Amino acid sequence: MVDSLLGAVELGLLYAFMALGVYITFRILDFPDLTVDGSFTTGGAIAAVMIVHGYSPWLATLAALAGGMIAGLCTGLLHTKGKINGLLSGILMMIALYSINLRILGKPNVSVMGEDTLTSLVRPLYVMPVIVIIVKVLMDLFLRTDLGLALRATGDNSRMIRSFGVNTDNTTILGISLSNGLVALSGALIAQYSSFADASMGIGMIVIGLASVIIGEAIFGSGSVFRATLAAVLGSIVYRIVVALALRVDWLDASDLKLITALIVIVALVFPSIRRHYKQRNSARKRTAALAQQVMKSQKGGAADAKAR
Amino acid sequence: MKKKRIWLGISLCLMLVAAGCGSNNNNSGAGASSAPAGTVGAAGTAAPDTKTYKIAVSQYVEHPSLDATYDGIIAALKDAGIEEGKNLKIDFENAQADQANNLSIAQKIASEKNDLVIGIATPPAQALVQAIKNDTPILFAAVTDPLDAKVVTNLEHPGGNVSGASDTNPEAITRLMDFIATQFPNVKKLGLIINEGEPNAVVMADKAKAALDKHGIELVKAPITNTSEVKQAAQSLVGRADALYITLDNSVVSGVDSIIQVANENKLPFFSSDRDTVEKGAVATVGFKYYDHGYQVGQMAVDVLKNGKKIGDLPVTVQQKLDVILNLKAAAAQGVEVTDAMKAAVTDQANDIIQ
C-alpha cells in the first residue's frame, strides 16, 4: 500500500511538468490547447529514440523539451498568424503530431529497457521534488518579469496590453510553446520511467492535465501565481493518488476504473463549493441575527442601557 | 482558509484509504519483503491443494481477443484445480487503453505480494517488467514481439523472472499468404486495413508483405487511426484490391463487422488473422482461438504455481495449434466458390470448417 502510494507520488511528480504546462495555456493564456495529447507523445518518442541510438539521456530529454516547444510554436502560429480558432488549431496540431510521432518512433512502440535513462540512474522520488520545485520557482520568477507580466495580461485583457504596445501574437506563441515544452518534458520522463514510448501514450493527457490543475485549485487555492503553480504540481500528485486508490477498491470491476476516477475528482471539486455555500448561509444568518439585535436595541432605546448598568 | 483546504484534501485521501483498506485485508504493510518465487512446493512434489494462490492480472483494454485470452488463462488454472473462490484470489485490473493508468496498475501490483503476475498485451507486460523489482514470476500473453518489446532477451531460455506466450506464429502469416496465392489465383492485389500505431499490426504487415512478394501479389494499405474509420478504409479498397486482409490489429478487429459488410456487398473475399473473426464472417484464416492462446499461458502458470518450475526455465511459446479455418457461409456471401482443394487444406475438418 505504502509502496504504491509512493509510486503514485513519483508518477505525480513526473506528470507535474505537464500540469504546469496545461496551467500556462489554460489559466494564464485562457487558451484551450489540445496539442498536449500529441506533444506529450512527441517528448516520449524523441527521448526514447535518442536513448536507443546511444545518446545521453540528458541530451535526449533536452531534445524532447525542444521538440515539444516546436510543436507548441506551430499551434501558436496556426492560431495567431493563420487566424484559426484556438480549439481547432490545437486539434489540428494534435492529429498532425500523431503521424509525426510515428515517423519519429519508426514503429508504434520503442522499448528502452536495459538502457541508461535518467530515471534508472537515480530513483525519481528522491530528486524529482527538488527539480519540480526549481522549475516551479523559475516559472514564478519568469511570470514576474515584464515579459511574464505581458504574457499574463494577454490572457486577462489582451486589448489593454496591446494598447501598451505589446505584441500579443508573440506572447501567445511564447506561452503555447513553453507549455508544450513542459508537456513534452513530462512525456520524455514518463517514457524513461516506464521504459517504453508508445504511439498512444499521450491519448487523454489533456484531461489528466486539466483535472490536475482544477483539483489543485480546488484543494490548495489559486490566489497568486505562486499558489496557483504550487496547486498545479500538488494537483497532479493528488490525481495520481486518486487513481492509485481507485485501483484498490476491491468490490468494483476493472471496467469501472475511469468512472471511479471521475467520481472522486467530482467529489473533490464539489465539496469546497458546498462548504462555501453553507458558510455563506451561516454568515448570512449571523448578520441577520446581528441586525435584528441592533433593531431591537434601537427600539428599546436607553432603557436597556440603564438595565445593564 | 488555506489550512482548511489542505485538511479537506487530507481527509478526502483518508476516506479513500479507508475504502481501499476496508476491502483489502491481505496486503497491509506489503511491499519490500516478498517471498522468493521458487518456494512454491519443491520440484517433483505437487503442492498440497490446501494452498491458496494469489495472482494479479493487468490487461490493456476491453477487447474480444484479450478477453478471450483471460478466459483461457482462468480455464487452464481451473482445470488444474486452481479455482477462483476456492484456492485462488485474482486481482484483475484493466487500464482501459490509458497508458497512465497502465503504469499506476503496474505499481499497484508491484506493491503487493503475489505468487504470479500476468500482463495481457504489450504495454502491460512492459510496465510490469519495469515496475516489479523482486523475483515475483511475470507471465505475458498476447505480446506479438517479446524481443522487440524487450520483455525478455532470449526466447528459448528467458532466465530471470519473465516468460510467456507470443500471439503470433510467424508461420501462420506465411501459410495464409500461401493459401491465398494458391487457392485464389484471381487475387493480384490484397487490401490491408491497418492502424500503423499498433506494434503488433506493423510487425505482422511486414511479414505478410514479405510472403506476398514471393507470390508477386501487391499489398495495398488503407490506414486508420481509430475504430470509427474502419468502414471508410474498407470502402476505399473497393476497386483497388481483389480481396481484403487484416492483422491482429486491436482497433481494426474491434470494427470488423463493418469490413464484413463491405466484403459481402462488393463480393470481396475477406481474410483475417484470428479464428474469432472467421466465425463472425471472414472467409478464412490460418490461426487459432485466443482462448487457446490464453489456455497455453494458463498452463505455464500452473507449471510455475503447482509444479514448482522456475519461470526463467520455461521457453517463450508461440501458438502451437495452427490450422486453416474456413467459413462456408461467409464464402457464399463473398462470392467465393469453395473448391475441394481449399477443404483439403484444412487438417481438422470437423472443427475448422464452419458451416
XYZ file of C-alpha atoms in Angstrom:
664
model
C 0.000 0.000 0.000
C 2.687 2.464 1.083
C 4.768 1.389 -1.873
C 2.119 2.122 -4.446
C 1.294 5.445 -2.776
C 4.954 6.402 -3.061
C 4.770 5.244 -6.657
C 1.748 7.476 -7.170
C 3.624 10.462 -5.743
C 6.510 9.624 -8.057
C 4.224 9.496 -11.098
C 2.503 12.684 -9.963
C 5.836 14.477 -9.834
C 6.746 13.250 -13.316
C 3.368 14.425 -14.627
C 3.700 17.728 -12.731
C 5.522 19.410 -15.626
C 2.579 18.583 -17.831
C 0.200 20.101 -15.283
C 2.337 23.255 -15.197
C 2.233 23.358 -18.987
C -1.538 22.995 -19.032
C -1.756 25.717 -16.351
C 0.098 28.154 -18.662
C -2.273 27.703 -21.581
C -5.497 27.016 -19.740
C -5.282 29.524 -16.901
C -2.750 32.175 -17.895
C -3.445 32.461 -21.615
C -7.070 31.368 -21.333
C -6.365 29.202 -24.385
C -7.769 25.640 -24.546
C -4.749 23.888 -26.019
C -5.354 20.324 -27.175
C -1.871 19.993 -28.684
C -0.955 18.334 -25.376
C -2.201 14.884 -26.432
C 0.269 14.971 -29.319
C 3.220 16.816 -27.818
C 3.344 14.515 -24.777
C 3.996 11.577 -27.106
C 6.440 13.689 -29.123
C 8.535 14.164 -25.997
C 8.456 10.466 -25.169
C 9.232 9.497 -28.756
C 12.229 11.831 -29.154
C 13.707 10.764 -25.816
C 13.221 7.013 -26.409
C 14.596 7.022 -29.935
C 17.658 9.076 -28.976
C 18.395 6.871 -25.965
C 18.129 3.729 -28.086
C 20.571 5.297 -30.543
C 23.092 5.766 -27.766
C 22.733 9.463 -26.937
C 22.975 10.562 -23.320
C 19.588 10.611 -21.564
C 20.209 14.240 -20.539
C 20.606 15.296 -24.152
C 17.610 13.174 -25.178
C 15.423 14.806 -22.529
C 16.511 18.317 -23.562
C 15.841 17.449 -27.210
C 12.366 16.281 -26.195
C 11.770 19.638 -24.494
C 12.838 21.427 -27.675
C 10.622 19.169 -29.793
C 7.609 19.998 -27.649
C 8.376 23.719 -27.921
C 8.444 23.449 -31.708
C 5.078 21.687 -31.677
C 3.645 24.461 -29.477
C 5.183 27.067 -31.775
C 3.281 25.546 -34.711
C -0.008 25.631 -32.787
C 0.659 29.264 -31.840
C 1.400 30.198 -35.455
C -1.763 28.477 -36.679
C -3.807 30.368 -34.118
C -2.244 33.839 -34.325
C -0.919 34.173 -37.869
C -3.294 31.698 -39.502
C -6.263 33.149 -37.595
C -7.563 29.638 -36.881
C -9.821 29.224 -33.881
C -7.815 28.259 -30.788
C -9.516 24.973 -30.077
C -9.262 23.904 -33.703
C -5.601 24.826 -34.100
C -4.784 22.625 -31.125
C -6.817 19.765 -32.550
C -5.182 20.113 -35.971
C -1.732 20.019 -34.414
C -2.695 17.062 -32.256
C -3.759 14.910 -35.214
C -0.779 16.038 -37.288
C 1.526 15.044 -34.438
C 0.080 11.525 -34.353
C 1.669 10.816 -37.730
C 4.794 12.808 -36.942
C 5.273 10.821 -33.735
C 5.027 7.557 -35.649
C 7.672 8.899 -38.035
C 9.942 9.757 -35.101
C 9.428 6.390 -33.432
C 9.707 4.432 -36.698
C 7.361 1.839 -35.171
C 4.486 2.135 -32.709
C 6.358 1.036 -29.600
C 10.027 1.643 -28.770
C 11.400 0.000 -25.634
C 14.333 1.481 -23.700
C 14.511 -1.404 -21.241
C 18.061 -2.013 -20.109
C 19.380 1.322 -21.415
C 20.715 4.036 -19.109
C 17.931 6.531 -18.519
C 17.547 9.496 -16.163
C 15.139 7.504 -14.025
C 17.359 4.424 -13.868
C 20.364 6.454 -12.688
C 18.549 7.649 -9.566
C 15.112 6.991 -8.136
C 12.862 9.894 -9.242
C 11.226 10.058 -5.814
C 14.418 11.495 -4.299
C 15.349 14.051 -6.940
C 12.084 14.959 -8.635
C 10.685 17.071 -5.755
C 13.765 19.287 -5.936
C 13.681 19.523 -9.729
C 9.946 20.214 -9.835
C 10.322 22.944 -7.191
C 13.215 24.511 -9.126
C 11.165 24.543 -12.347
C 8.154 25.901 -10.486
C 10.172 28.727 -8.894
C 11.802 29.580 -12.215
C 8.349 29.763 -13.748
C 7.113 32.016 -10.918
C 10.104 34.308 -11.409
C 9.594 34.388 -15.172
C 5.941 35.344 -14.709
C 7.105 38.345 -12.634
C 9.344 39.760 -15.371
C 7.998 42.306 -17.846
C 7.631 39.603 -20.463
C 5.873 37.303 -17.997
C 3.511 40.071 -16.949
C 2.754 40.755 -20.602
C 2.011 37.033 -21.024
C -0.388 37.065 -18.077
C -2.059 40.230 -19.328
C -2.537 38.624 -22.761
C -4.876 36.116 -21.186
C -6.568 38.609 -18.873
C -7.099 41.622 -21.075
C -5.427 41.497 -24.454
C -6.845 44.789 -25.653
C -5.360 46.657 -22.689
C -1.903 45.129 -23.087
C -1.949 45.785 -26.847
C -2.577 49.444 -26.116
C 0.696 49.385 -24.151
C 2.497 48.344 -27.315
C 2.890 44.629 -26.567
C 2.512 42.251 -29.489
C 0.007 39.720 -28.145
C 0.644 37.341 -31.050
C 4.213 36.874 -29.864
C 3.263 36.429 -26.218
C 0.625 33.858 -27.190
C 3.102 31.899 -29.315
C 5.666 32.044 -26.497
C 3.143 30.816 -23.942
C 1.899 27.884 -26.017
C 5.456 26.979 -26.931
C 6.628 26.985 -23.292
C 3.584 24.998 -22.268
C 4.157 22.246 -24.813
C 7.859 22.173 -23.994
C 6.937 21.323 -20.395
C 4.406 18.744 -21.596
C 6.994 17.054 -23.818
C 9.480 17.088 -20.932
C 6.900 15.196 -18.908
C 6.452 12.753 -21.777
C 10.210 12.192 -22.012
C 10.452 11.446 -18.280
C 7.428 9.120 -18.318
C 8.843 7.201 -21.292
C 12.118 6.700 -19.415
C 10.344 5.839 -16.166
C 8.044 3.255 -17.757
C 10.861 2.079 -20.067
C 8.949 2.445 -23.327
C 7.440 5.072 -25.593
C 4.199 4.147 -27.311
C 2.258 5.890 -30.066
C -0.809 6.010 -27.809
C 0.883 7.260 -24.639
C -0.430 10.822 -24.986
C -4.090 9.983 -25.516
C -6.223 11.540 -22.790
C -3.348 13.641 -21.420
C -5.202 16.938 -21.710
C -7.946 15.531 -19.496
C -5.404 14.499 -16.863
C -3.696 17.883 -17.121
C -6.929 19.828 -16.708
C -8.044 17.578 -13.860
C -4.709 18.138 -12.091
C -4.915 21.920 -12.441
C -8.553 22.118 -11.343
C -8.201 19.689 -8.418
C -5.138 21.596 -7.274
C -7.002 24.885 -7.351
C -9.995 23.417 -5.533
C -7.904 21.984 -2.715
C -4.935 24.332 -2.437
C -6.332 27.592 -3.793
C -5.090 29.839 -6.574
C -4.791 33.280 -5.005
C -1.439 34.220 -6.519
C 0.788 32.836 -9.272
C 2.966 31.252 -6.589
C -0.049 29.481 -5.108
C -1.508 28.513 -8.482
C 1.658 26.837 -9.784
C 2.027 25.032 -6.454
C -1.597 23.913 -6.810
C -0.915 22.522 -10.293
C 2.022 20.464 -9.013
C 0.147 19.198 -5.946
C -2.999 18.608 -8.010
C -1.022 16.345 -10.309
C 0.155 14.307 -7.302
C -3.330 14.161 -5.796
C -4.752 12.959 -9.117
C -2.292 10.063 -9.310
C -3.012 9.160 -5.681
C -6.713 9.150 -6.528
C -6.098 6.672 -9.358
C -3.894 4.506 -7.137
C -6.684 4.409 -4.558
C -9.402 3.802 -7.138
C -7.450 0.706 -8.165
C -7.659 -0.615 -4.609
C -11.418 -0.610 -4.288
C -11.927 -4.352 -4.406
C -15.668 -4.683 -4.902
C -15.553 -2.811 -8.210
C -14.962 -4.265 -11.632
C -11.868 -3.379 -13.596
C -14.081 -1.725 -16.187
C -15.270 0.862 -13.633
C -11.836 2.436 -13.240
C -12.440 5.599 -15.230
C -15.878 6.126 -13.711
C -14.489 5.889 -10.175
C -11.653 8.280 -11.017
C -14.191 10.739 -12.412
C -16.429 10.417 -9.346
C -13.575 11.016 -6.929
C -12.488 14.096 -8.849
C -16.080 15.364 -8.895
C -16.300 14.950 -5.110
C -13.032 16.850 -4.703
C -14.364 19.701 -6.811
C -17.910 19.901 -5.489
C -17.034 19.611 -1.807
C -15.409 23.069 -1.467
C -18.301 24.834 -3.171
C -20.844 23.084 -0.938
C -18.801 24.162 2.070
C -18.683 27.712 0.779
C -22.416 27.672 0.304
C -23.032 26.633 3.929
C -20.509 29.171 5.155
C -22.333 31.909 3.308
C -25.650 30.769 4.714
C -24.227 30.781 8.220
C -22.679 34.210 7.856
C -25.950 35.472 6.369
C -27.795 34.087 9.382
C -25.361 35.706 11.769
C -25.699 39.008 10.004
C -29.473 38.795 10.129
C -29.311 37.986 13.820
C -26.925 40.869 14.445
C -29.119 43.260 12.512
C -32.185 42.079 14.376
C -30.423 42.706 17.663
C -29.467 46.188 16.580
C -33.021 46.910 15.624
C -34.218 45.614 18.990
C -31.671 47.772 20.762
C -32.611 50.915 18.917
C -36.307 50.273 19.644
C -35.724 49.774 23.329
C -33.644 52.907 23.373
C -31.741 53.754 26.513
C -33.844 51.538 28.773
C -31.687 48.516 28.053
C -28.550 50.503 28.765
C -29.866 51.597 32.074
C -30.691 47.972 32.948
C -27.253 46.851 32.010
C -25.755 49.244 34.494
C -8.845 29.195 4.723
C -5.805 27.580 3.123
C -5.298 25.341 6.124
C -8.869 24.163 5.897
C -8.405 23.313 2.254
C -5.388 21.191 2.980
C -7.304 19.408 5.731
C -10.043 18.766 3.243
C -7.537 17.219 0.879
C -6.077 15.052 3.597
C -9.456 13.894 4.848
C -10.519 13.051 1.302
C -7.455 10.883 0.896
C -8.026 9.218 4.262
C -11.589 8.409 3.282
C -10.267 6.680 0.213
C -7.588 4.812 2.090
C -10.318 3.548 4.369
C -12.357 2.472 1.357
C -9.348 0.736 -0.127
C -8.129 -0.984 3.004
C -11.540 -1.928 4.295
C -11.952 -4.303 1.413
C -8.322 -5.275 1.132
C -7.151 -7.163 4.138
C -4.334 -9.075 2.609
C -1.691 -6.533 1.898
C -1.291 -4.324 4.902
C 2.362 -3.454 5.004
C 3.152 -5.475 1.911
C 5.991 -4.264 -0.214
C 9.672 -4.605 0.313
C 9.582 -8.044 1.887
C 8.479 -10.558 -0.680
C 8.911 -14.295 -0.537
C 11.101 -15.653 -3.310
C 9.102 -17.203 -6.097
C 10.858 -20.500 -6.124
C 9.372 -21.639 -2.846
C 6.084 -22.866 -4.260
C 6.381 -26.552 -3.442
C 9.702 -28.280 -4.039
C 10.209 -29.694 -7.530
C 8.728 -33.115 -8.008
C 6.264 -32.934 -5.158
C 2.922 -31.478 -6.077
C 1.846 -28.650 -3.822
C -0.998 -29.612 -1.496
C -4.411 -28.401 -2.628
C -4.886 -26.553 0.632
C -2.533 -23.800 -0.521
C -4.201 -20.603 -1.670
C -2.679 -18.764 -4.579
C -2.804 -15.052 -5.240
C -2.274 -13.780 -8.774
C -2.646 -10.345 -10.350
C -3.607 -9.725 -13.980
C -3.169 -6.460 -15.872
C -4.995 -6.199 -19.198
C -4.567 -3.227 -21.528
C -8.082 -2.687 -22.858
C -11.501 -4.367 -23.122
C -11.263 -6.215 -26.399
C -12.700 -9.555 -27.631
C -9.334 -11.243 -28.254
C -7.789 -10.081 -24.985
C -10.921 -11.007 -23.026
C -10.830 -14.493 -24.577
C -7.160 -14.762 -23.588
C -8.071 -14.014 -19.987
C -10.885 -16.589 -20.053
C -8.430 -19.182 -21.379
C -5.953 -18.474 -18.587
C -8.655 -18.853 -15.941
C -9.889 -22.097 -17.547
C -6.409 -23.660 -17.553
C -5.960 -22.816 -13.882
C -9.368 -24.244 -13.086
C -8.593 -27.496 -14.904
C -5.503 -27.839 -12.715
C -7.621 -27.442 -9.594
C -6.823 -23.784 -9.009
C -10.186 -22.083 -8.908
C -11.281 -18.601 -8.016
C -13.340 -18.527 -4.850
C -11.767 -21.762 -3.637
C -7.984 -21.601 -3.541
C -7.300 -18.695 -5.875
C -7.511 -14.958 -5.355
C -7.346 -12.923 -8.571
C -6.741 -9.208 -8.702
C -7.857 -8.290 -12.234
C -7.120 -4.763 -13.489
C -7.844 -3.104 -16.839
C -6.097 0.100 -17.949
C -8.922 0.965 -20.390
C -6.343 1.857 -23.042
C -4.796 4.583 -20.891
C -1.011 4.484 -20.569
C -1.008 6.487 -17.346
C -3.429 4.028 -15.736
C -1.320 1.192 -17.094
C 1.645 2.498 -15.081
C -0.428 3.036 -11.935
C -1.747 -0.518 -12.207
C 1.764 -1.930 -12.581
C 2.841 -0.009 -9.468
C -0.127 -1.239 -7.508
C 0.573 -4.846 -8.477
C 4.272 -4.417 -7.678
C 3.455 -3.175 -4.182
C 1.503 -6.290 -3.267
C 2.597 -9.827 -2.615
C 1.628 -12.136 -5.461
C 2.539 -15.694 -6.334
C 2.325 -14.783 -10.012
C 1.664 -11.734 -12.174
C 0.241 -11.789 -15.714
C 0.274 -8.992 -18.311
C -2.096 -9.266 -21.276
C -0.881 -7.266 -24.344
C 2.407 -5.449 -24.867
C 2.088 -2.251 -22.757
C 1.074 -4.016 -19.505
C 3.845 -6.598 -19.998
C 6.406 -3.817 -20.407
C 5.087 -1.846 -17.440
C 5.053 -4.904 -15.147
C 8.579 -5.959 -16.079
C 9.728 -2.420 -15.311
C 7.811 -1.996 -12.042
C 8.415 -5.361 -10.366
C 11.867 -5.297 -8.853
C 11.726 -8.510 -6.794
C 11.621 -12.016 -8.224
C 7.843 -12.458 -8.451
C 7.239 -14.506 -11.619
C 5.777 -12.466 -14.507
C 3.935 -14.107 -17.412
C 2.927 -12.230 -20.542
C 0.199 -13.095 -23.033
C -0.806 -11.604 -26.396
C 2.574 -9.949 -26.952
C 3.456 -10.026 -30.623
C 7.193 -9.493 -30.495
C 8.617 -10.099 -26.985
C 12.191 -9.424 -28.104
C 11.357 -6.079 -29.698
C 9.327 -5.086 -26.635
C 12.371 -6.102 -24.550
C 10.319 -8.015 -22.001
C 12.716 -10.950 -22.499
C 16.152 -11.090 -24.086
C 16.062 -14.734 -25.116
C 13.083 -16.758 -26.329
C 14.498 -20.250 -25.768
C 15.758 -19.667 -22.260
C 14.492 -16.337 -20.865
C 16.225 -16.663 -17.457
C 15.211 -14.116 -14.828
C 11.568 -13.996 -13.736
C 9.749 -13.360 -17.035
C 8.311 -15.682 -19.665
C 5.061 -16.036 -21.580
C 3.477 -16.588 -24.940
C 3.637 -14.658 -28.160
C 0.360 -14.465 -30.064
C 1.903 -14.690 -33.487
C 3.267 -17.738 -35.018
C 5.339 -16.307 -37.871
C 4.363 -19.396 -39.837
C 0.668 -18.514 -39.625
C 1.012 -15.412 -41.782
C 3.198 -17.128 -44.356
C 0.822 -20.086 -44.535
C -2.199 -17.822 -45.002
C -0.477 -15.918 -47.806
C 0.471 -19.213 -49.485
C -3.144 -20.347 -49.126
C -4.414 -17.146 -50.756
C -1.844 -17.358 -53.570
C -2.592 -20.993 -54.425
C -6.368 -21.145 -53.885
C -7.298 -17.645 -55.123
C -5.377 -17.148 -58.380
C -7.502 -14.060 -59.215
C -6.103 -12.109 -56.260
C -3.351 -9.862 -57.565
C -3.811 -7.085 -55.026
C -4.538 -7.730 -51.360
C -6.062 -4.798 -49.457
C -4.939 -4.377 -45.839
C -6.788 -2.217 -43.320
C -4.251 -1.248 -40.679
C -3.626 1.081 -37.748
C 0.044 1.937 -38.096
C 0.051 2.960 -34.448
C -0.207 -0.624 -33.231
C 3.040 -2.510 -32.733
C 1.627 -5.957 -33.475
C -0.133 -4.831 -36.654
C 3.037 -3.323 -38.103
C 5.120 -6.419 -37.317
C 2.543 -8.686 -38.965
C 2.038 -6.461 -42.013
C 5.776 -6.579 -42.704
C 5.735 -10.391 -42.526
C 2.699 -10.564 -44.817
C 4.353 -8.267 -47.334
C 7.494 -10.407 -47.405
C 5.401 -13.520 -48.067
C 3.283 -11.806 -50.749
C 6.345 -10.500 -52.575
C 7.345 -14.108 -53.264
C 3.988 -14.730 -54.939
C 4.045 -11.468 -56.884
C 0.962 -10.175 -55.060
C 0.817 -6.490 -54.154
C -0.208 -5.348 -50.650
C -2.411 -2.219 -50.761
C -2.701 -0.442 -47.398
C -5.648 1.585 -46.143
C -4.556 3.277 -42.898
C -6.832 4.106 -39.967
C -6.186 5.749 -36.591
C -9.231 4.503 -34.691
C -12.121 2.082 -34.893
C -14.594 4.606 -36.268
C -12.602 4.888 -39.507
C -12.601 1.166 -40.339
C -15.601 1.155 -42.657
C -14.354 4.068 -44.723
C -10.966 2.423 -45.083
C -12.580 -0.827 -46.212
C -14.698 1.031 -48.761
C -11.629 2.847 -50.066
C -10.166 -0.535 -51.021
C -13.136 -1.472 -53.240
C -11.839 -1.348 -56.809
C -8.251 -1.053 -55.623
C -7.942 -4.605 -54.266
C -9.191 -8.090 -55.162
C -9.504 -9.259 -51.548
C -9.321 -7.835 -48.032
C -6.966 -8.778 -45.204
C -6.478 -7.670 -41.599
C -3.833 -8.452 -38.987
C -4.323 -8.836 -35.225
C -4.832 -5.107 -35.086
C -6.869 -4.223 -31.999
C -8.626 -1.151 -33.383
C -9.359 -2.869 -36.710
C -10.619 -6.106 -35.130
C -12.980 -4.032 -32.985
C -14.588 -2.664 -36.153
C -14.581 -5.910 -38.103
C -18.358 -6.029 -38.614
C -18.177 -3.098 -40.987
C -15.473 -4.838 -43.031
C -17.630 -7.965 -43.351
C -20.459 -5.733 -44.565
C -18.266 -4.126 -47.238
C -16.818 -7.519 -48.258
C -20.287 -9.059 -48.661
C -21.704 -6.086 -50.581
C -18.795 -5.992 -53.022
C -18.095 -9.743 -53.254
C -14.565 -9.376 -51.960
C -13.117 -12.381 -50.111
C -12.079 -11.223 -46.620
C -9.186 -12.914 -44.783
C -8.494 -12.344 -41.107
C -5.730 -13.325 -38.717
C -7.773 -14.835 -35.913
C -10.356 -17.568 -35.683
C -12.917 -15.402 -33.889
C -13.209 -13.119 -36.933
C -13.724 -16.088 -39.271
C -16.543 -17.269 -37.011
C -18.017 -13.795 -37.355
C -17.916 -13.808 -41.169
C -14.455 -13.669 -42.691
C -13.837 -16.362 -45.295
C -10.613 -17.917 -43.999
C -7.518 -17.621 -41.843
C -4.612 -19.690 -40.644
C -4.767 -19.291 -36.943
C -6.031 -20.200 -33.550
C -8.520 -19.178 -30.927
C -7.355 -16.594 -28.430
C -8.976 -18.765 -25.818
C -6.438 -21.490 -26.694
C -3.646 -18.931 -26.539
C -4.758 -17.964 -23.044
C -5.083 -21.623 -22.106
C -1.436 -22.139 -23.080
C -0.375 -19.258 -20.836
C -2.585 -20.687 -18.084
C -0.724 -23.998 -18.355
C 2.570 -22.135 -17.931
C 1.064 -20.515 -14.834
C 0.180 -23.963 -13.454
C 3.772 -25.108 -14.094
C 5.065 -22.204 -12.022
C 2.463 -22.297 -9.245
C 1.908 -26.020 -8.755
C 4.728 -27.925 -10.358
C 7.465 -25.798 -8.830
C 9.132 -24.968 -12.135
C 11.330 -21.895 -12.373
C 9.783 -19.380 -14.740
C 13.125 -18.499 -16.292
C 13.438 -22.107 -17.480
C 10.156 -22.005 -19.429
C 10.763 -21.057 -23.068
C 8.559 -18.357 -24.589
C 5.907 -20.254 -26.539
C 4.386 -19.393 -29.881
C 0.891 -20.577 -30.675
C 1.137 -24.305 -31.377
C -2.241 -25.344 -32.796
C -2.310 -23.831 -36.286
C -4.818 -24.758 -38.945
C -6.637 -23.291 -41.931
C -10.069 -22.199 -40.728
C -12.758 -21.853 -43.366
C -16.236 -20.329 -43.121
C -18.554 -21.714 -45.824
C -21.373 -19.258 -45.154
C -19.019 -16.304 -45.487
C -17.579 -17.788 -48.663
C -21.053 -17.880 -50.211
C -21.749 -14.286 -49.135
C -18.460 -13.069 -50.601
C -18.842 -14.888 -53.916
C -16.141 -17.459 -53.246
C -16.587 -20.907 -54.740
C -15.212 -23.354 -52.172
C -13.147 -25.959 -54.016
C -12.138 -29.393 -52.739
C -8.533 -28.215 -52.669
C -9.487 -25.488 -50.185
C -11.206 -28.022 -47.954
C -8.242 -30.360 -48.266
C -6.001 -27.667 -46.815
C -7.914 -27.906 -43.531
C -6.431 -30.525 -41.211
C -9.139 -30.706 -38.554
C -12.165 -30.594 -40.842
C -14.697 -31.346 -38.109
C -13.814 -28.245 -36.095
C -12.215 -25.896 -38.569
C -14.746 -25.856 -41.404
C -17.517 -23.616 -40.178
C -20.857 -24.304 -41.871
